[in-house]
Coordinates of C-alpha atoms in Angstrom, one line a residue:
M1 CA -13.0 21.9 -9.1
T2 CA -13.5 18.1 -8.9
Q3 CA -12.4 16.8 -5.6
P4 CA -10.1 13.7 -5.8
R5 CA -11.6 10.3 -4.9
F6 CA -9.5 8.1 -2.6
L7 CA -9.7 4.9 -0.5
Y8 CA -8.1 4.5 2.9
T9 CA -7.8 1.2 4.7
A10 CA -6.1 1.1 8.1
N11 CA -4.1 -2.1 9.0
P12 CA -4.9 -3.5 12.4
A13 CA -2.0 -3.4 14.8
R14 CA -1.3 -2.7 18.5
V15 CA 1.6 -0.3 18.9
I16 CA 3.5 0.5 22.1
F17 CA 6.0 3.3 21.6
G18 CA 8.5 4.9 24.0
A19 CA 11.6 4.1 26.0
G20 CA 11.8 1.1 28.3
T21 CA 8.8 -0.5 26.6
L22 CA 10.4 -3.9 26.2
A23 CA 9.4 -4.5 29.8
E24 CA 5.8 -4.6 28.6
L25 CA 6.4 -7.8 26.5
P26 CA 5.1 -10.2 29.1
A27 CA 1.9 -8.3 29.6
E28 CA 1.4 -8.2 25.8
M29 CA 1.8 -11.9 25.6
T30 CA -0.9 -12.2 28.3
N31 CA -3.2 -9.9 26.3
L32 CA -2.7 -12.1 23.3
G33 CA -3.5 -15.2 25.3
V34 CA -0.2 -16.9 24.5
E35 CA 2.4 -18.6 26.8
R36 CA 5.1 -20.2 24.7
A37 CA 7.3 -17.8 22.7
M38 CA 9.9 -18.8 20.2
I39 CA 12.3 -15.8 19.8
V40 CA 13.8 -15.2 16.4
S41 CA 16.8 -13.0 15.5
T42 CA 19.8 -12.9 13.2
P43 CA 22.9 -14.7 14.4
A44 CA 24.5 -11.3 15.1
Q45 CA 21.6 -10.4 17.4
E46 CA 21.4 -13.6 19.4
V47 CA 22.5 -11.7 22.5
D48 CA 19.5 -9.5 22.2
A49 CA 17.3 -12.6 21.7
Q50 CA 18.7 -14.2 24.8
R51 CA 18.0 -11.0 26.8
V52 CA 14.3 -11.3 25.7
A53 CA 14.3 -15.0 26.7
R54 CA 15.5 -14.0 30.2
L55 CA 12.8 -11.4 30.5
L56 CA 10.2 -14.0 29.6
G57 CA 11.6 -16.8 31.8
S58 CA 9.8 -20.1 31.4
R59 CA 7.5 -18.5 28.8
A60 CA 10.4 -18.5 26.3
V61 CA 10.6 -22.0 24.8
G62 CA 13.5 -21.4 22.5
V63 CA 15.7 -18.9 20.7
H64 CA 16.1 -19.3 16.9
P65 CA 18.9 -17.0 15.7
E66 CA 18.8 -18.0 12.1
A67 CA 17.3 -15.0 10.2
V68 CA 19.2 -13.9 7.1
M69 CA 18.7 -11.3 4.4
H70 CA 16.0 -11.6 1.8
T71 CA 14.1 -14.4 3.7
P72 CA 15.3 -17.5 1.8
V73 CA 12.5 -20.1 1.6
D74 CA 14.6 -22.9 3.0
V75 CA 15.5 -20.9 6.1
S76 CA 11.8 -20.1 6.7
D77 CA 10.9 -23.8 6.3
A78 CA 13.5 -24.8 8.9
A79 CA 12.2 -22.1 11.3
C80 CA 8.7 -23.4 11.0
L81 CA 9.8 -26.9 11.8
R82 CA 11.6 -25.5 14.9
A83 CA 8.5 -23.7 16.1
Q84 CA 6.4 -26.8 15.7
T85 CA 9.0 -28.9 17.6
L86 CA 9.1 -26.4 20.4
G87 CA 5.3 -26.2 20.6
A88 CA 5.5 -22.4 20.3
D89 CA 2.2 -20.5 20.3
V90 CA 3.7 -17.1 19.4
V91 CA 6.8 -15.7 17.5
V92 CA 8.7 -12.9 19.1
A93 CA 11.0 -11.2 16.6
I94 CA 13.8 -8.9 17.7
G95 CA 15.8 -7.2 15.0
G96 CA 15.4 -5.5 11.7
G97 CA 13.9 -6.4 8.4
S98 CA 15.6 -9.8 8.1
T99 CA 14.2 -11.0 11.4
T100 CA 10.8 -9.6 10.8
G101 CA 10.7 -11.3 7.4
L102 CA 11.5 -14.6 9.0
S103 CA 8.8 -14.1 11.6
K104 CA 6.3 -13.2 8.9
A105 CA 7.2 -16.3 6.9
I106 CA 6.6 -18.5 10.0
A107 CA 3.2 -16.8 10.6
L108 CA 2.2 -17.4 7.0
R109 CA 2.9 -21.1 7.2
T110 CA 1.8 -21.8 10.8
G111 CA -0.8 -19.2 11.7
L112 CA 1.1 -18.2 14.8
P113 CA 0.7 -14.6 16.1
Q114 CA 3.7 -12.3 16.1
I115 CA 5.1 -9.7 18.5
A116 CA 7.8 -7.5 16.8
L117 CA 10.6 -5.7 18.7
P118 CA 12.3 -3.5 16.0
T119 CA 15.9 -2.5 16.5
T120 CA 16.3 -0.8 13.2
Y121 CA 14.2 1.6 11.0
A122 CA 13.2 -1.0 8.4
G123 CA 9.4 -0.6 9.0
S124 CA 8.5 -4.1 7.9
E125 CA 6.8 -4.7 11.2
M126 CA 3.9 -2.4 10.1
T127 CA 3.2 -4.1 6.8
P128 CA 1.3 -7.1 5.5
I129 CA 4.1 -7.6 3.0
L130 CA 6.4 -10.6 2.8
G131 CA 9.3 -11.0 0.3
E132 CA 10.9 -14.4 0.0
T133 CA 13.9 -15.5 -2.1
S134 CA 14.2 -18.7 -4.0
G135 CA 16.2 -19.7 -7.0
G136 CA 18.0 -16.3 -7.1
E137 CA 14.7 -14.3 -7.4
K138 CA 12.8 -12.4 -4.7
R139 CA 9.0 -12.7 -4.9
T140 CA 6.8 -10.4 -2.9
Q141 CA 3.2 -11.0 -1.7
V142 CA 0.7 -9.0 0.3
N143 CA -1.2 -11.0 2.8
P144 CA -2.9 -9.8 6.1
A145 CA -1.8 -13.1 7.7
V146 CA 1.8 -11.8 8.0
L147 CA 1.0 -8.5 9.8
P148 CA 2.3 -8.7 13.3
E149 CA -0.4 -8.4 16.0
V150 CA 1.8 -6.3 18.3
V151 CA 4.7 -4.0 17.7
I152 CA 6.8 -2.7 20.7
Y153 CA 8.9 0.2 19.7
D154 CA 11.6 0.8 22.4
V155 CA 14.0 3.7 21.7
D156 CA 16.5 1.9 24.1
L157 CA 16.7 -1.1 21.6
T158 CA 18.0 1.3 18.9
M159 CA 20.7 3.0 20.9
G160 CA 23.2 0.4 20.0
L161 CA 22.5 0.5 16.3
P162 CA 25.8 1.8 14.8
A163 CA 25.4 5.3 13.2
G164 CA 26.3 4.0 9.7
M165 CA 23.6 1.3 9.9
A166 CA 21.1 3.8 11.4
G167 CA 21.8 6.1 8.4
T168 CA 21.2 3.4 5.7
S169 CA 18.2 1.9 7.6
G170 CA 16.7 5.4 8.0
I171 CA 17.0 6.2 4.2
N172 CA 15.5 2.8 3.5
A173 CA 12.5 4.0 5.6
I174 CA 12.3 7.3 3.8
A175 CA 12.0 5.4 0.6
H176 CA 8.7 4.0 1.8
A177 CA 7.3 7.4 2.5
V178 CA 8.6 9.0 -0.8
E179 CA 6.9 6.3 -2.9
A180 CA 3.7 6.5 -0.8
L181 CA 3.4 10.2 -1.9
Y182 CA 2.9 9.2 -5.5
A183 CA 1.4 5.7 -5.1
Q184 CA -1.4 4.8 -7.4
N185 CA -3.7 4.5 -4.4
S186 CA -2.3 7.4 -2.4
N187 CA -4.6 9.2 0.0
P188 CA -4.5 12.3 2.2
V189 CA -3.9 10.4 5.5
I190 CA -0.9 8.6 4.2
S191 CA 0.5 11.7 2.5
L192 CA 0.4 13.6 5.8
L193 CA 2.2 10.7 7.6
A194 CA 4.7 10.4 4.8
L195 CA 5.8 14.1 4.9
D196 CA 6.0 14.1 8.7
A197 CA 8.1 10.9 8.5
I198 CA 10.5 12.2 5.9
A199 CA 11.0 15.4 7.9
A200 CA 11.7 13.5 11.1
L201 CA 14.2 11.2 9.6
A202 CA 15.9 13.9 7.5
R203 CA 16.7 15.9 10.7
A204 CA 17.4 12.8 12.9
L205 CA 19.9 10.8 10.8
P206 CA 22.7 13.5 10.5
A207 CA 22.3 14.2 14.2
I208 CA 22.8 10.5 15.0
E209 CA 25.8 10.4 12.7
A210 CA 27.2 13.4 14.7
N211 CA 26.3 11.9 18.1
P212 CA 25.2 8.3 18.2
Q213 CA 24.0 8.7 21.8
D214 CA 21.6 11.6 20.9
R215 CA 18.4 10.2 22.4
S216 CA 16.2 12.9 21.0
A217 CA 17.5 12.1 17.5
R218 CA 17.0 8.3 18.1
H219 CA 13.4 9.0 19.2
D220 CA 12.7 11.1 16.1
A221 CA 14.3 8.4 13.8
L222 CA 12.2 5.6 15.3
Y223 CA 9.1 7.7 15.2
G224 CA 9.7 8.5 11.5
A225 CA 10.4 4.8 10.8
W226 CA 7.1 3.8 12.4
L227 CA 5.2 6.3 10.1
C228 CA 7.2 5.1 7.1
G229 CA 6.2 1.5 7.9
I230 CA 2.6 2.5 8.0
C231 CA 3.0 4.1 4.6
L232 CA 4.6 1.0 3.2
G233 CA 1.8 -1.2 4.5
S234 CA -1.0 1.0 3.4
V235 CA -0.4 1.9 -0.3
G236 CA 1.3 0.4 -3.3
M237 CA 4.9 1.0 -4.1
A238 CA 6.4 1.6 -7.6
L239 CA 9.8 1.7 -9.4
H240 CA 12.1 2.2 -6.5
H241 CA 10.9 -0.8 -4.5
K242 CA 10.6 -3.0 -7.6
L243 CA 14.1 -2.2 -8.6
C244 CA 15.5 -2.7 -5.1
H245 CA 13.9 -6.1 -4.8
T246 CA 15.2 -7.1 -8.2
L247 CA 18.8 -6.0 -7.3
G248 CA 18.7 -7.5 -3.8
G249 CA 17.3 -10.9 -4.8
S250 CA 19.3 -11.3 -8.0
F251 CA 22.7 -10.0 -6.8
D252 CA 22.4 -10.7 -3.1
L253 CA 22.9 -7.0 -2.2
P254 CA 22.2 -5.8 1.3
H255 CA 18.6 -4.5 1.6
A256 CA 18.9 -1.1 3.3
Q257 CA 22.1 0.0 1.5
T258 CA 20.5 -0.8 -1.9
H259 CA 17.5 1.3 -1.0
A260 CA 19.7 4.2 0.1
I261 CA 21.6 4.1 -3.2
I262 CA 18.6 3.8 -5.5
L263 CA 16.2 6.2 -3.9
P264 CA 17.6 9.5 -5.3
H265 CA 17.8 8.1 -8.8
A266 CA 14.3 6.6 -8.8
L267 CA 12.9 9.9 -7.6
A268 CA 14.8 11.8 -10.3
Y269 CA 13.4 9.3 -12.9
N270 CA 9.8 9.9 -11.8
A271 CA 10.1 13.7 -11.1
P272 CA 8.8 14.9 -14.5
E273 CA 5.5 13.1 -13.9
I274 CA 4.9 14.1 -10.2
P275 CA 5.2 17.9 -10.0
E276 CA 2.8 18.2 -7.1
V277 CA 4.7 15.6 -5.1
M278 CA 8.0 17.3 -5.8
E279 CA 6.6 20.6 -4.5
K280 CA 5.6 18.9 -1.3
L281 CA 9.1 17.3 -1.0
R282 CA 10.7 20.7 -1.4
G283 CA 8.9 21.7 1.7
V284 CA 10.8 19.1 3.8
L285 CA 14.0 18.4 1.8
G286 CA 14.8 21.7 0.0
D287 CA 14.9 22.9 -3.6
D288 CA 16.2 19.7 -5.2
P289 CA 14.7 16.7 -3.3
A290 CA 16.5 14.0 -5.3
R291 CA 19.9 15.7 -4.8
A292 CA 19.0 16.3 -1.1
L293 CA 18.5 12.5 -0.6
Y294 CA 21.8 11.8 -2.3
D295 CA 23.5 14.3 -0.1
L296 CA 21.8 12.8 3.0
G297 CA 23.4 9.5 2.0
R298 CA 26.8 11.1 1.9
A299 CA 26.2 12.9 5.2
V300 CA 25.6 9.6 7.0
H301 CA 28.4 7.8 5.1
A302 CA 26.0 5.4 3.3
P303 CA 27.5 3.6 0.3
A304 CA 27.2 5.7 -2.8
S305 CA 27.3 3.0 -5.5
L306 CA 26.0 -0.5 -6.3
A307 CA 29.6 -1.3 -7.2
E308 CA 30.6 -0.8 -3.6
L309 CA 28.0 -3.5 -2.7
G310 CA 29.5 -6.0 -5.1
M311 CA 27.2 -5.8 -8.0
P312 CA 29.1 -6.4 -11.3
R313 CA 28.9 -3.9 -14.0
E314 CA 27.7 -6.6 -16.5
G315 CA 24.7 -7.0 -14.2
I316 CA 23.2 -3.7 -15.2
A317 CA 21.5 -5.0 -18.3
R318 CA 20.1 -8.0 -16.4
A319 CA 18.7 -5.8 -13.7
R320 CA 17.0 -3.6 -16.3
D321 CA 15.5 -6.5 -18.1
L322 CA 14.2 -8.1 -14.8
A323 CA 12.7 -4.8 -13.8
L324 CA 10.9 -4.6 -17.1
A325 CA 9.8 -8.3 -17.1
N326 CA 6.7 -8.0 -15.0
P327 CA 4.6 -4.9 -15.7
Y328 CA 3.6 -2.8 -12.7
W329 CA 2.3 0.7 -12.1
N330 CA 4.7 3.6 -11.9
P331 CA 3.9 7.3 -12.5
R332 CA 6.3 7.3 -15.4
A333 CA 6.3 4.6 -18.0
L334 CA 9.3 2.3 -17.8
E335 CA 11.6 3.3 -20.6
P336 CA 14.5 0.8 -21.2
E337 CA 17.1 3.4 -22.1
A338 CA 16.3 5.8 -19.2
L339 CA 16.1 2.8 -16.8
S340 CA 19.6 1.8 -18.0
V341 CA 20.9 5.3 -17.3
L342 CA 19.3 5.2 -13.8
I343 CA 21.0 1.9 -12.9
E344 CA 24.3 2.9 -14.5
R345 CA 24.4 6.1 -12.4
A346 CA 23.5 4.2 -9.3
H347 CA 26.2 1.6 -10.1
S348 CA 28.9 4.2 -10.4
G349 CA 27.8 6.4 -7.5
E350 CA 27.1 9.5 -9.6
P351 CA 24.5 12.0 -8.3
P352 CA 21.0 11.8 -9.6
A353 CA 20.2 13.6 -12.8
P354 CA 17.1 14.4 -14.9
M355 CA 16.3 11.5 -17.3

């Protein structure tokens, strides 16, 4: 039997994982040889950013709580100007994907190093991927210049994440691992990480929903999210991510919730062309992986439909056309009629079905 050929490239990053690890931030700044940190967050997490500033004392030159969804270009430009005005020599990002996105955009424009302090399960901190929004469209690029130099995972920083947000953020992370299993450039290392990540999150998220203070479940979820982030940053993605970026950028839909809704349907769409992947997923999710992911969303009270997020029904055709506009690899060819069915079912909140 011919053995498969594969390529594996590891992204460089220093990762500190545990509980109470935020305390190591000053030492990590010293290791990087930096002294003037601008701390970025969303407006809702400014309290967390101020806490980091107090930890750093005089080494914190400013807090910039202006990160928003989908990383608008004008917001990034304003943040760069603030960093230059403050004379910052490092960006410290505390938050989820929106905050990490802003930090990456600053790094791309200024060359500043980054230290990421994740508080959700987005996984963006482990990737060289940046998506920015302008003119109602989200454009994504892969550039090693946006990969954070240091990531500090502190389970304590996730304990305040509401169970509902934990659920949607966690399913968003699972999407990275699912698509990594059938990526065009998949490899054995990433596939092993992906399956371990899916299993960890699938058991952790319902436990967090049942008891938000379950530290063991929070640990498992953050561990799974870390692995999912590695998957996202190491191999290409396909229909699921393309469609979510299209929907998020074009209709201003929340990132994690959109991923949680689309994932079961995208997997059902691709299932006929990935029988070996589906068999692996049965080992961690059960007999019907697509339905299991849909049921996981219901178990953690994630939104079931794009309509709930505010997407108008008349946007279905536009979303389909945008997804078809720029050709990209997917294990199953993009078929306009089947793609319309996928989006329609996701819009109405129906369970996934063979297409």
